[in-house]
PDB file of C-alpha atoms in Angstrom:
ATOM      1  CA  MET A   1     -13.656   9.249 -10.191  1.00  0.00           C
ATOM      2  CA  THR A   2     -13.126  12.839  -9.133  1.00  0.00           C
ATOM      3  CA  GLN A   3      -9.939  14.745  -9.776  1.00  0.00           C
ATOM      4  CA  PRO A   4      -8.014  16.146  -6.832  1.00  0.00           C
ATOM      5  CA  PRO A   5      -8.230  19.931  -6.451  1.00  0.00           C
ATOM      6  CA  LYS A   6      -5.608  21.928  -8.308  1.00  0.00           C
ATOM      7  CA  LYS A   7      -2.663  23.321  -6.419  1.00  0.00           C
ATOM      8  CA  LEU A   8      -2.638  27.012  -5.531  1.00  0.00           C
ATOM      9  CA  LEU A   9      -0.153  28.148  -8.181  1.00  0.00           C
ATOM     10  CA  ASP A  10      -2.006  26.194 -10.862  1.00  0.00           C
ATOM     11  CA  GLN A  11      -5.216  27.951  -9.812  1.00  0.00           C
ATOM     12  CA  VAL A  12      -3.441  31.309 -10.057  1.00  0.00           C
ATOM     13  CA  ARG A  13      -2.124  30.429 -13.526  1.00  0.00           C
ATOM     14  CA  ASP A  14      -5.642  29.457 -14.632  1.00  0.00           C
ATOM     15  CA  ALA A  15      -7.117  32.689 -13.268  1.00  0.00           C
ATOM     16  CA  VAL A  16      -4.484  34.794 -15.039  1.00  0.00           C
ATOM     17  CA  TRP A  17      -4.971  32.843 -18.268  1.00  0.00           C
ATOM     18  CA  LEU A  18      -8.755  33.383 -18.149  1.00  0.00           C
ATOM     19  CA  LYS A  19      -8.152  37.132 -17.943  1.00  0.00           C
ATOM     20  CA  HIS A  20      -5.979  36.893 -21.081  1.00  0.00           C
ATOM     21  CA  TYR A  21      -2.931  38.371 -19.374  1.00  0.00           C
ATOM     22  CA  ALA A  22       0.488  37.968 -20.925  1.00  0.00           C
ATOM     23  CA  TYR A  23       2.621  34.964 -20.057  1.00  0.00           C
ATOM     24  CA  SER A  24       5.152  37.308 -18.420  1.00  0.00           C
ATOM     25  CA  THR A  25       2.370  38.674 -16.182  1.00  0.00           C
ATOM     26  CA  GLU A  26       1.460  35.131 -15.187  1.00  0.00           C
ATOM     27  CA  ASN A  27       5.068  34.415 -14.274  1.00  0.00           C
ATOM     28  CA  THR A  28       5.278  37.654 -12.276  1.00  0.00           C
ATOM     29  CA  HIS A  29       2.125  36.809 -10.313  1.00  0.00           C
ATOM     30  CA  VAL A  30       3.307  33.282  -9.569  1.00  0.00           C
ATOM     31  CA  GLY A  31       6.759  34.583  -8.626  1.00  0.00           C
ATOM     32  CA  TRP A  32       5.417  37.027  -6.029  1.00  0.00           C
ATOM     33  CA  ILE A  33       3.215  34.369  -4.477  1.00  0.00           C
ATOM     34  CA  LYS A  34       6.156  31.941  -4.329  1.00  0.00           C
ATOM     35  CA  ARG A  35       8.230  34.610  -2.582  1.00  0.00           C
ATOM     36  CA  GLN A  36       5.516  35.053   0.027  1.00  0.00           C
ATOM     37  CA  ILE A  37       5.287  31.298   0.583  1.00  0.00           C
ATOM     38  CA  VAL A  38       9.062  30.932   0.962  1.00  0.00           C
ATOM     39  CA  PHE A  39       9.251  33.990   3.238  1.00  0.00           C
ATOM     40  CA  HIS A  40       6.858  32.221   5.611  1.00  0.00           C
ATOM     41  CA  ASP A  41       8.799  28.935   5.699  1.00  0.00           C
ATOM     42  CA  VAL A  42       6.875  27.265   2.861  1.00  0.00           C
ATOM     43  CA  ARG A  43       3.445  27.642   4.406  1.00  0.00           C
ATOM     44  CA  HIS A  44       0.295  27.809   2.335  1.00  0.00           C
ATOM     45  CA  PRO A  45      -1.167  31.338   2.114  1.00  0.00           C
ATOM     46  CA  ALA A  46      -4.503  30.022   3.399  1.00  0.00           C
ATOM     47  CA  GLU A  47      -2.775  29.309   6.721  1.00  0.00           C
ATOM     48  CA  MET A  48      -1.550  32.910   7.085  1.00  0.00           C
ATOM     49  CA  ASP A  49      -3.273  35.734   8.855  1.00  0.00           C
ATOM     50  CA  ALA A  50      -3.178  39.480   8.226  1.00  0.00           C
ATOM     51  CA  ALA A  51      -0.135  40.003  10.488  1.00  0.00           C
ATOM     52  CA  GLU A  52       1.917  37.567   8.414  1.00  0.00           C
ATOM     53  CA  VAL A  53       0.907  39.258   5.189  1.00  0.00           C
ATOM     54  CA  GLU A  54       1.843  42.597   6.723  1.00  0.00           C
ATOM     55  CA  ALA A  55       5.236  41.198   7.790  1.00  0.00           C
ATOM     56  CA  PHE A  56       5.914  40.108   4.207  1.00  0.00           C
ATOM     57  CA  LEU A  57       4.964  43.525   2.825  1.00  0.00           C
ATOM     58  CA  ILE A  58       7.129  45.312   5.404  1.00  0.00           C
ATOM     59  CA  HIS A  59      10.018  43.017   4.506  1.00  0.00           C
ATOM     60  CA  LEU A  60       9.606  43.936   0.837  1.00  0.00           C
ATOM     61  CA  ALA A  61       9.462  47.648   1.587  1.00  0.00           C
ATOM     62  CA  VAL A  62      12.315  47.802   4.097  1.00  0.00           C
ATOM     63  CA  LYS A  63      14.728  45.031   3.140  1.00  0.00           C
ATOM     64  CA  GLU A  64      14.169  44.789  -0.608  1.00  0.00           C
ATOM     65  CA  ASN A  65      13.207  48.399  -1.431  1.00  0.00           C
ATOM     66  CA  VAL A  66      10.188  47.420  -3.516  1.00  0.00           C
ATOM     67  CA  VAL A  67       8.711  50.537  -5.119  1.00  0.00           C
ATOM     68  CA  ASP A  68       5.091  51.614  -4.668  1.00  0.00           C
ATOM     69  CA  ASP A  69       3.758  50.176  -7.953  1.00  0.00           C
ATOM     70  CA  ASP A  70       5.365  46.811  -7.287  1.00  0.00           C
ATOM     71  CA  ALA A  71       4.139  46.871  -3.699  1.00  0.00           C
ATOM     72  CA  MET A  72       0.553  47.408  -4.819  1.00  0.00           C
ATOM     73  CA  THR A  73       0.900  44.510  -7.235  1.00  0.00           C
ATOM     74  CA  VAL A  74       2.117  42.349  -4.373  1.00  0.00           C
ATOM     75  CA  VAL A  75      -0.812  43.435  -2.188  1.00  0.00           C
ATOM     76  CA  ARG A  76      -3.270  42.397  -4.890  1.00  0.00           C
ATOM     77  CA  LEU A  77      -1.526  39.082  -5.484  1.00  0.00           C
ATOM     78  CA  VAL A  78      -1.349  38.230  -1.809  1.00  0.00           C
ATOM     79  CA  ALA A  79      -5.045  39.033  -1.504  1.00  0.00           C
ATOM     80  CA  VAL A  80      -5.794  36.697  -4.403  1.00  0.00           C
ATOM     81  CA  ALA A  81      -3.638  33.956  -2.908  1.00  0.00           C
ATOM     82  CA  LEU A  82      -5.438  34.270   0.420  1.00  0.00           C
ATOM     83  CA  LEU A  83      -8.835  34.111  -1.246  1.00  0.00           C
ATOM     84  CA  ILE A  84      -8.023  30.908  -3.123  1.00  0.00           C
ATOM     85  CA  ARG A  85      -8.363  28.380  -0.340  1.00  0.00           C
ATOM     86  CA  VAL A  86      -7.078  25.016  -1.545  1.00  0.00           C
TER      87      VAL A  86
END
């Protein structure tokens, strides 16, 4: 009997764990991805296109005043979330 595929955030946690990142880094990564999902009305990142990712990043920059370093972290995390197609 085969196991069902892991959920997106579990896959992210596994990927972060394999890179031996700190637990706080794992939580940060998962938190940013959750924010993106909630921002887009709880849609899976695999269903989003580049315009929706851009809208999320603009929202962070304009409405939430995310600084450059944090914004680049978000860009990387969103890219990872989009690449992991569940």
